Structure formats: structure tokens, C-alpha cells
mmCIF file of C-alpha atoms in Angstrom:
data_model
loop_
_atom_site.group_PDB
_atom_site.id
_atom_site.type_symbol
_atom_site.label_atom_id
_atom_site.label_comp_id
_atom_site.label_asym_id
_atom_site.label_seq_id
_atom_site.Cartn_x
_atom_site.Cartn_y
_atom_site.Cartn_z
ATOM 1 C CA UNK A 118 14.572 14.766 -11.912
ATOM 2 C CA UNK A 119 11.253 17.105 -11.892
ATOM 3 C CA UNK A 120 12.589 20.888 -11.157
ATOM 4 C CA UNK A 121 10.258 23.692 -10.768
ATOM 5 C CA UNK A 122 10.609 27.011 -12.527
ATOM 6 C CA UNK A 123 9.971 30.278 -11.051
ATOM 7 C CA UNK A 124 9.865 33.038 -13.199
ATOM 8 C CA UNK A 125 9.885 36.683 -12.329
ATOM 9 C CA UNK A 126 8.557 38.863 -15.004
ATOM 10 C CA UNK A 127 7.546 42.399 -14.153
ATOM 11 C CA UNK A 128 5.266 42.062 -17.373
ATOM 12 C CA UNK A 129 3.360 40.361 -15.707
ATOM 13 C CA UNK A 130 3.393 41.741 -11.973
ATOM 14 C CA UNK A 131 0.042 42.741 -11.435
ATOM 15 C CA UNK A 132 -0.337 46.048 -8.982
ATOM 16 C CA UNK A 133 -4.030 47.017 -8.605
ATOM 17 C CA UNK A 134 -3.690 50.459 -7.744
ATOM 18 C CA UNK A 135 -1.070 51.238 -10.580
ATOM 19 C CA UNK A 136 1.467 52.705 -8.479
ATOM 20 C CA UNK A 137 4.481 50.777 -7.749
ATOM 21 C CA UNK A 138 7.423 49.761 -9.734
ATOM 22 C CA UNK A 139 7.233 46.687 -11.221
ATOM 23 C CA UNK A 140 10.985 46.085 -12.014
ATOM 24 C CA UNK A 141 12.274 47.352 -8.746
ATOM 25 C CA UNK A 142 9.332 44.860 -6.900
ATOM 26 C CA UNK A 143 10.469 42.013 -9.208
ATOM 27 C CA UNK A 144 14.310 42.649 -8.031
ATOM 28 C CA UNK A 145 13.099 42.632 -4.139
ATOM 29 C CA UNK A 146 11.136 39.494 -4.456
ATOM 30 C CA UNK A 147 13.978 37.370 -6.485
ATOM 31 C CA UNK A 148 16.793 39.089 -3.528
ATOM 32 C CA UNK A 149 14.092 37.812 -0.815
ATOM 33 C CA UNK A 150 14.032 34.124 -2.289
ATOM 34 C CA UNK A 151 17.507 33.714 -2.623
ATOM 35 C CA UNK A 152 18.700 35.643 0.720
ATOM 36 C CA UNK A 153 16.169 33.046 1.978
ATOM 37 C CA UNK A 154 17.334 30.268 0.498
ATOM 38 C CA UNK A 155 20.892 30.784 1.669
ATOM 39 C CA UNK A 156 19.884 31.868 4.867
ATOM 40 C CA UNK A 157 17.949 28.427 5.579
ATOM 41 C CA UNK A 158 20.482 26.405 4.023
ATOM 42 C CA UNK A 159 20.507 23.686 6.700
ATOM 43 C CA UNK A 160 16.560 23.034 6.018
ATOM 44 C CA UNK A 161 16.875 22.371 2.103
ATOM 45 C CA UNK A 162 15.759 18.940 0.748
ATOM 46 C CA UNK A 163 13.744 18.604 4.298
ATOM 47 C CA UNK A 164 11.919 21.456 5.336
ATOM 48 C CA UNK A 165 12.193 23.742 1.824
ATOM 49 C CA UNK A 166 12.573 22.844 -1.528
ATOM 50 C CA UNK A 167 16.120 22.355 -3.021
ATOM 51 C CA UNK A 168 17.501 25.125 -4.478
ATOM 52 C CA UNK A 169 18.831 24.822 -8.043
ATOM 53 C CA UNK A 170 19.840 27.989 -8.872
ATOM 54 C CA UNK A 171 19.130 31.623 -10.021
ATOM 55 C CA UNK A 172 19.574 31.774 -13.862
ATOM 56 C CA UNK A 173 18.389 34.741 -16.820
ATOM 57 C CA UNK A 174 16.252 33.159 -19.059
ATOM 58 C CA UNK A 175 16.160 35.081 -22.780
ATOM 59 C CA UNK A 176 11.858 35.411 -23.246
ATOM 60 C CA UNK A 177 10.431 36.961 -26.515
ATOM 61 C CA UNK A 178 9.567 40.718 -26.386
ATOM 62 C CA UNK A 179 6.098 41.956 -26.065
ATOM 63 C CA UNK A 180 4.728 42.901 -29.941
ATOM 64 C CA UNK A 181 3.709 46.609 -28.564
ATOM 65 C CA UNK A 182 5.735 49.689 -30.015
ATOM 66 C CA UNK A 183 5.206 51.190 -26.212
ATOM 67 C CA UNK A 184 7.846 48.814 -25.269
ATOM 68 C CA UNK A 185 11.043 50.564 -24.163
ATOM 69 C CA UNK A 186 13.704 49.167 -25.917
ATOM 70 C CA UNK A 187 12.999 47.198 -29.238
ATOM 71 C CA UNK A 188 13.853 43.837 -29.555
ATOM 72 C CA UNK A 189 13.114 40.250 -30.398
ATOM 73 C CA UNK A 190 14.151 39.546 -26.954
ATOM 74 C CA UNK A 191 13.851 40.169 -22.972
ATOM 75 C CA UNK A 192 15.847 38.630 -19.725
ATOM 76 C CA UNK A 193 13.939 37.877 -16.831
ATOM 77 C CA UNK A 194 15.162 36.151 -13.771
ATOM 78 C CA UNK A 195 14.268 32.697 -13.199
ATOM 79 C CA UNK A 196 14.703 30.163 -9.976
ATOM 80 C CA UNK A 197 15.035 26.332 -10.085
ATOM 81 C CA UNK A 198 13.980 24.312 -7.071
ATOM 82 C CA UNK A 199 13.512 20.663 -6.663
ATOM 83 C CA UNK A 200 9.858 19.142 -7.346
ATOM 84 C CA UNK A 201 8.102 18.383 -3.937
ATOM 85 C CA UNK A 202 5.615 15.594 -3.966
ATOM 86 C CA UNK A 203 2.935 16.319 -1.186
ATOM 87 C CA UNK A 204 0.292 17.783 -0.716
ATOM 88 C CA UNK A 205 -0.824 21.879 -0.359
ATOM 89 C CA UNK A 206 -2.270 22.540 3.386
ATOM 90 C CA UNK A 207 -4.675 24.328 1.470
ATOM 91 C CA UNK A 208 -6.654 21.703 -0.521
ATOM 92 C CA UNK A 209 -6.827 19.562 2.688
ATOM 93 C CA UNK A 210 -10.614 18.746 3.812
ATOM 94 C CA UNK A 211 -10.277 20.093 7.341
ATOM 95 C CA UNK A 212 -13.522 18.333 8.350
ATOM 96 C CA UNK A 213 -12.357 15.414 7.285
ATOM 97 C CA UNK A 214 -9.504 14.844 9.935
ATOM 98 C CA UNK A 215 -10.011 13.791 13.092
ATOM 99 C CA UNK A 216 -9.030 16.934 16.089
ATOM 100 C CA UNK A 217 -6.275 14.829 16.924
ATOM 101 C CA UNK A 218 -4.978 14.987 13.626
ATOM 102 C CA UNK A 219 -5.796 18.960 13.110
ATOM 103 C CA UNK A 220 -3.542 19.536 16.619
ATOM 104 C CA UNK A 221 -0.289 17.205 14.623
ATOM 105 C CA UNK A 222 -0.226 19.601 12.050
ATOM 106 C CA UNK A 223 -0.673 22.726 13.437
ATOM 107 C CA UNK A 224 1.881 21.992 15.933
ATOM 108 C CA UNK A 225 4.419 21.423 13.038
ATOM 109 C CA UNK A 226 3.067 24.230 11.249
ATOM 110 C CA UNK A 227 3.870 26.282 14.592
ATOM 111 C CA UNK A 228 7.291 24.669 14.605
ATOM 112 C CA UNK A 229 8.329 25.312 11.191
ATOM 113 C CA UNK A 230 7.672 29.364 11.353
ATOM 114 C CA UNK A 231 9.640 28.982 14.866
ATOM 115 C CA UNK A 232 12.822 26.913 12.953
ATOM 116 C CA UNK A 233 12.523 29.596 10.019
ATOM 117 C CA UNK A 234 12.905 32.518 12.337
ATOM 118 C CA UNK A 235 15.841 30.997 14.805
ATOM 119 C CA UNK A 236 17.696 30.959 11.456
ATOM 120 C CA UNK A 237 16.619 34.866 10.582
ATOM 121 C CA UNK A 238 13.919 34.649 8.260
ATOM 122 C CA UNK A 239 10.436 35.804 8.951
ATOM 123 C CA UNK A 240 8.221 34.739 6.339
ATOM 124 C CA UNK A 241 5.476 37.148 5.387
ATOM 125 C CA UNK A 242 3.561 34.975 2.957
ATOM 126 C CA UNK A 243 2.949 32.141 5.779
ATOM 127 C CA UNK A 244 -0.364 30.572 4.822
ATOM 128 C CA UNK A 245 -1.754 26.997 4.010
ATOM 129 C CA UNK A 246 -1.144 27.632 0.368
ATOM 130 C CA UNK A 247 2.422 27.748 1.116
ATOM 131 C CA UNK A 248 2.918 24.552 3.097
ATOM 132 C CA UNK A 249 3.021 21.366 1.873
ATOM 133 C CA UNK A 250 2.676 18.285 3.735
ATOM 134 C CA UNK A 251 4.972 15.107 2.609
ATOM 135 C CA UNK A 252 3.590 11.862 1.556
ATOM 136 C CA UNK A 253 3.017 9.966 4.800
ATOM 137 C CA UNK A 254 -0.115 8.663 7.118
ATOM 138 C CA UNK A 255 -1.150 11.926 9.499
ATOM 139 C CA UNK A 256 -1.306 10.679 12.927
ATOM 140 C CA UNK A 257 2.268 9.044 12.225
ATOM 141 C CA UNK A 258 5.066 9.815 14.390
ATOM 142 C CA UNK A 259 7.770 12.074 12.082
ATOM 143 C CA UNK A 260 5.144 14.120 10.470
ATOM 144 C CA UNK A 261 6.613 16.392 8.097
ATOM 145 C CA UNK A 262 6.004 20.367 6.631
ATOM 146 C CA UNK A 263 7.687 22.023 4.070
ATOM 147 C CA UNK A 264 7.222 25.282 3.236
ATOM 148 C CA UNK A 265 7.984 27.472 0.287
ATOM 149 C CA UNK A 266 7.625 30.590 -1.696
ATOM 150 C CA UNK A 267 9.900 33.064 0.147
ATOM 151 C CA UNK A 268 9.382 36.367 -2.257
ATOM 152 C CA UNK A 269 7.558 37.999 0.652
ATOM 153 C CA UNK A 270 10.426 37.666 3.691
ATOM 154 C CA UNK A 271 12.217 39.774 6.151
ATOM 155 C CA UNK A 272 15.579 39.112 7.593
ATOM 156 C CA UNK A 273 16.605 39.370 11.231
ATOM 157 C CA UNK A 274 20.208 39.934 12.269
ATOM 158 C CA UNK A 275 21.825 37.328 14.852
ATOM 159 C CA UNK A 276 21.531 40.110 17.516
ATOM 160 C CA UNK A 277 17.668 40.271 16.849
ATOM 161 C CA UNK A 278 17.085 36.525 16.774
ATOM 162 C CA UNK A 279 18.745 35.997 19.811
ATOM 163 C CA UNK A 280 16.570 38.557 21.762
ATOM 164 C CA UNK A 281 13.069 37.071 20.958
ATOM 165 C CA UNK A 282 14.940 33.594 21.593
ATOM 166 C CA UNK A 283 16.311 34.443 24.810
ATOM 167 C CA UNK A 284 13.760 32.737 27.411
ATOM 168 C CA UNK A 285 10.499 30.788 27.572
ATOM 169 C CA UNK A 286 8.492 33.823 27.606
ATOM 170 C CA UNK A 287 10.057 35.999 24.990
ATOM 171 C CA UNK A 288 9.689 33.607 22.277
ATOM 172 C CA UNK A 289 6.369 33.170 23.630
ATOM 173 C CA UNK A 290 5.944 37.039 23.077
ATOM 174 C CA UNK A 291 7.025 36.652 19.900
ATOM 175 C CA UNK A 292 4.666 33.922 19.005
ATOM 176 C CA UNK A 293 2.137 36.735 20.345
ATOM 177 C CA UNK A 294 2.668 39.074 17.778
ATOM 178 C CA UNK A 295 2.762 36.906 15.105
ATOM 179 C CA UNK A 296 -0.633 34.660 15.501
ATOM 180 C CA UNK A 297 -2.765 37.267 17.521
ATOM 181 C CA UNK A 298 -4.341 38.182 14.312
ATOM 182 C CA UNK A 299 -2.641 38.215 11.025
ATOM 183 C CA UNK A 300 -1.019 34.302 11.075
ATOM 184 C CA UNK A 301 -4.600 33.100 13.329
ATOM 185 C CA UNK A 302 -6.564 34.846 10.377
ATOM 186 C CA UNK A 303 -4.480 33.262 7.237
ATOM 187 C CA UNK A 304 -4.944 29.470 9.368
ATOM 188 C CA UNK A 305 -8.684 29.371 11.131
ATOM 189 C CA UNK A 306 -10.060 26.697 9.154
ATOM 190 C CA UNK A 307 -6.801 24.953 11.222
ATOM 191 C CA UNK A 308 -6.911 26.577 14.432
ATOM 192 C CA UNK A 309 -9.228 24.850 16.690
ATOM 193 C CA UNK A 310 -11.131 27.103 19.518
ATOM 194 C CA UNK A 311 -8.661 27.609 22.745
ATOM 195 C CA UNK A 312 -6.332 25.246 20.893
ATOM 196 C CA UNK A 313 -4.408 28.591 21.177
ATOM 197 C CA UNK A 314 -4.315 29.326 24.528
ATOM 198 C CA UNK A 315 -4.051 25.302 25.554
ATOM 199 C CA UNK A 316 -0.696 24.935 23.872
ATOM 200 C CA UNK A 317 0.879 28.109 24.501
ATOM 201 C CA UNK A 318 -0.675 29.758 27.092
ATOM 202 C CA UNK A 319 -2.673 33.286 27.307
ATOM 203 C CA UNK A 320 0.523 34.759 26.346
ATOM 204 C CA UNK A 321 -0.307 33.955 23.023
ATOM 205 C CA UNK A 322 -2.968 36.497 22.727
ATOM 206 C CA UNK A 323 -1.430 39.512 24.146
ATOM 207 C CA UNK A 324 -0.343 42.889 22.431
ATOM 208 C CA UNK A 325 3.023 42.118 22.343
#
């Protein structure tokens, strides 16, 4: 069985302007992945990767005498998830599928963030890079997304869910304020002009 391991060292977490705090950043982003992971427990194997675990791996010690704490050895935090054959949104040759096609995707793509949130989880990190398409013809009826990489999250209560989920037009509010300009920006090689505005109406464009 091919596993994937994710490994969260703050050695290497890179912050350009030199402020922030690498451990404490490292300890968010391993929280985030596995509050995610629990949280969208019902999608694993389909929709996410597997999850294998959380486990402390024992890594060698940088050879620098500004090191805190001599030692031969350091822990860092490391996540096993299943192996997904398929293949990254992002190395797909948009030009190269038919409209028809581009419209399949993005409509699962669409889906997917909707399915994440319902169960709580807004994912901050949402991008082609992230989403992987499973083997299978596009154009096929059953096509199939899975995203992953959930260091960048927030969480939504039950309470909160509910109220963006509540009618036709609040979740298409909510849809709004999530592909108006940050989530439109991260997929326009995707997005198709008034593709937009066809499928979910000029809702989708408001300041909500």
C-alpha cells in the first residue's frame, strides 16, 4: 500500500518577513489537518485522502551550536494518508478540453467546497493544486474530485453551517463571498466568462 508522508518541521517553515513563530504555526497547521480530517470523516477514501494517522517521527538535529537544546535528535510531527492516483487540476491543459468538459469539472469543483463546508470546514488553501481528479474519461457520468491539504482551514460550528445552509439564496450568498474574488482568482484558467452568473445566478457576484 503507497502512504504519503507529511512532515511538519518548523526548520523548515519558511516566513518571508521573519516575524512569526514557526513552532506555534507548525502546531496550528498539524491541529487544522487533523480537526479536518475528523471533521470530514464521511468523505475519506472518496472525496479526501485516507487518513493514517498522526505520529512523532525522531529526525537528526541540525549541526549548528545556535540550536536550542543539544542533541543528536529532534521530534517533528508527521501525517500518513493514503496514496491517491489522479491527476493535479493544476497540470491539466485547460485548452485542451472541450467547454463542455471545463463546465463538468468546475461544477464538481463547486460541489466539493459546498460538501466540505455543510460538514464545517472552510478550506482556505482551495486551488487547482489542491484537487485532484481520479482516473476516469472527463465527460463520463460519476466524475470525481478529491481534494487535500487541509493545513490552511477554518471550522464552522453546526449553528453557523446551518445559517448559510438555510435557503436557496443564502447558500447562494455564501457562494458570493467566497468566488467573487479570492476562489474566481485562484481558478480563472477554469472559470469560463458568465459561466458564473449562468449557473448560479448574479447573486454570485454580489458583496455579500
Amino acid at each position: 500500500r503507497k502512504v504519503v508522508a507529511k512532515f511538519f518541521d518548523p526548520l523548515y517553515f519558511y516566513d518571508e518577513e521573519g516575524y512569526l513563530d514557526s513552532f506555534a504555526v507548525v502546531r496550528r497547521h498539524v491541529h487544522n489537518e487533523c480537526e479536518a480530517y475528523q471533521r470530514l470523516a464521511s468523505l475519506q477514501g472518496s472525496q479526501i485522502p485516507t487518513f493514517l494517522g498522526l505520529y512523532l517521527a525522531a529526525l537528526p538535529a541540525p549541526d549548528d551550536p545556535a540550536w536550542p537544546t543539544p542533541s543528536s535528535s529532534r521530534n517533528v510531527y508527521v501525517l500518513l494518508t493514503e496514496f491517491v492516483e489522479g491527476t493535479v487540476l493544476g497540470d491539466m491543459r485547460t485548452d485542451e478540453l472541450s467547454t463542455d468538459e471545463r463546465c463538468q469539472i468546475m461544477d464538481e469543483v463547486f460541489e466539493l467546497e459546498s460538501h466540505l463546508f455543510t460538514l464545517g470546514v472552510r478550506h482556505d488553501d482551495y486551488r487547482p493544486q489542491n484537487l485532484i481528479l481520479l482516473p476516469q474519461t472527463v465527460g463520463s457520468i460519476g466524475l470525481t474530485l478529491l481534494v487535500l491539504d487541509f493545513e490552511q482551514c477554518s471550522f464552522y460550528a453546526e449553528t453557523e453551517v446551518k445559517k448559510w445552509d438555510s435557503s436557496p439564496v443564502s447558500r447562494t450568498a455564501r457562494l458570493a463571498k467566497r468566488w467573487s474574488s479570492d476562489l474566481s482568482h485562484r481558478h480563472s484558467r477554469w472559470i469560463l466568462g458568465g459561466w458564473l452568473d449562468q449557473q448560479y445566478g448574479t447573486l454570485i457576484w454580489c458583496d455579500a
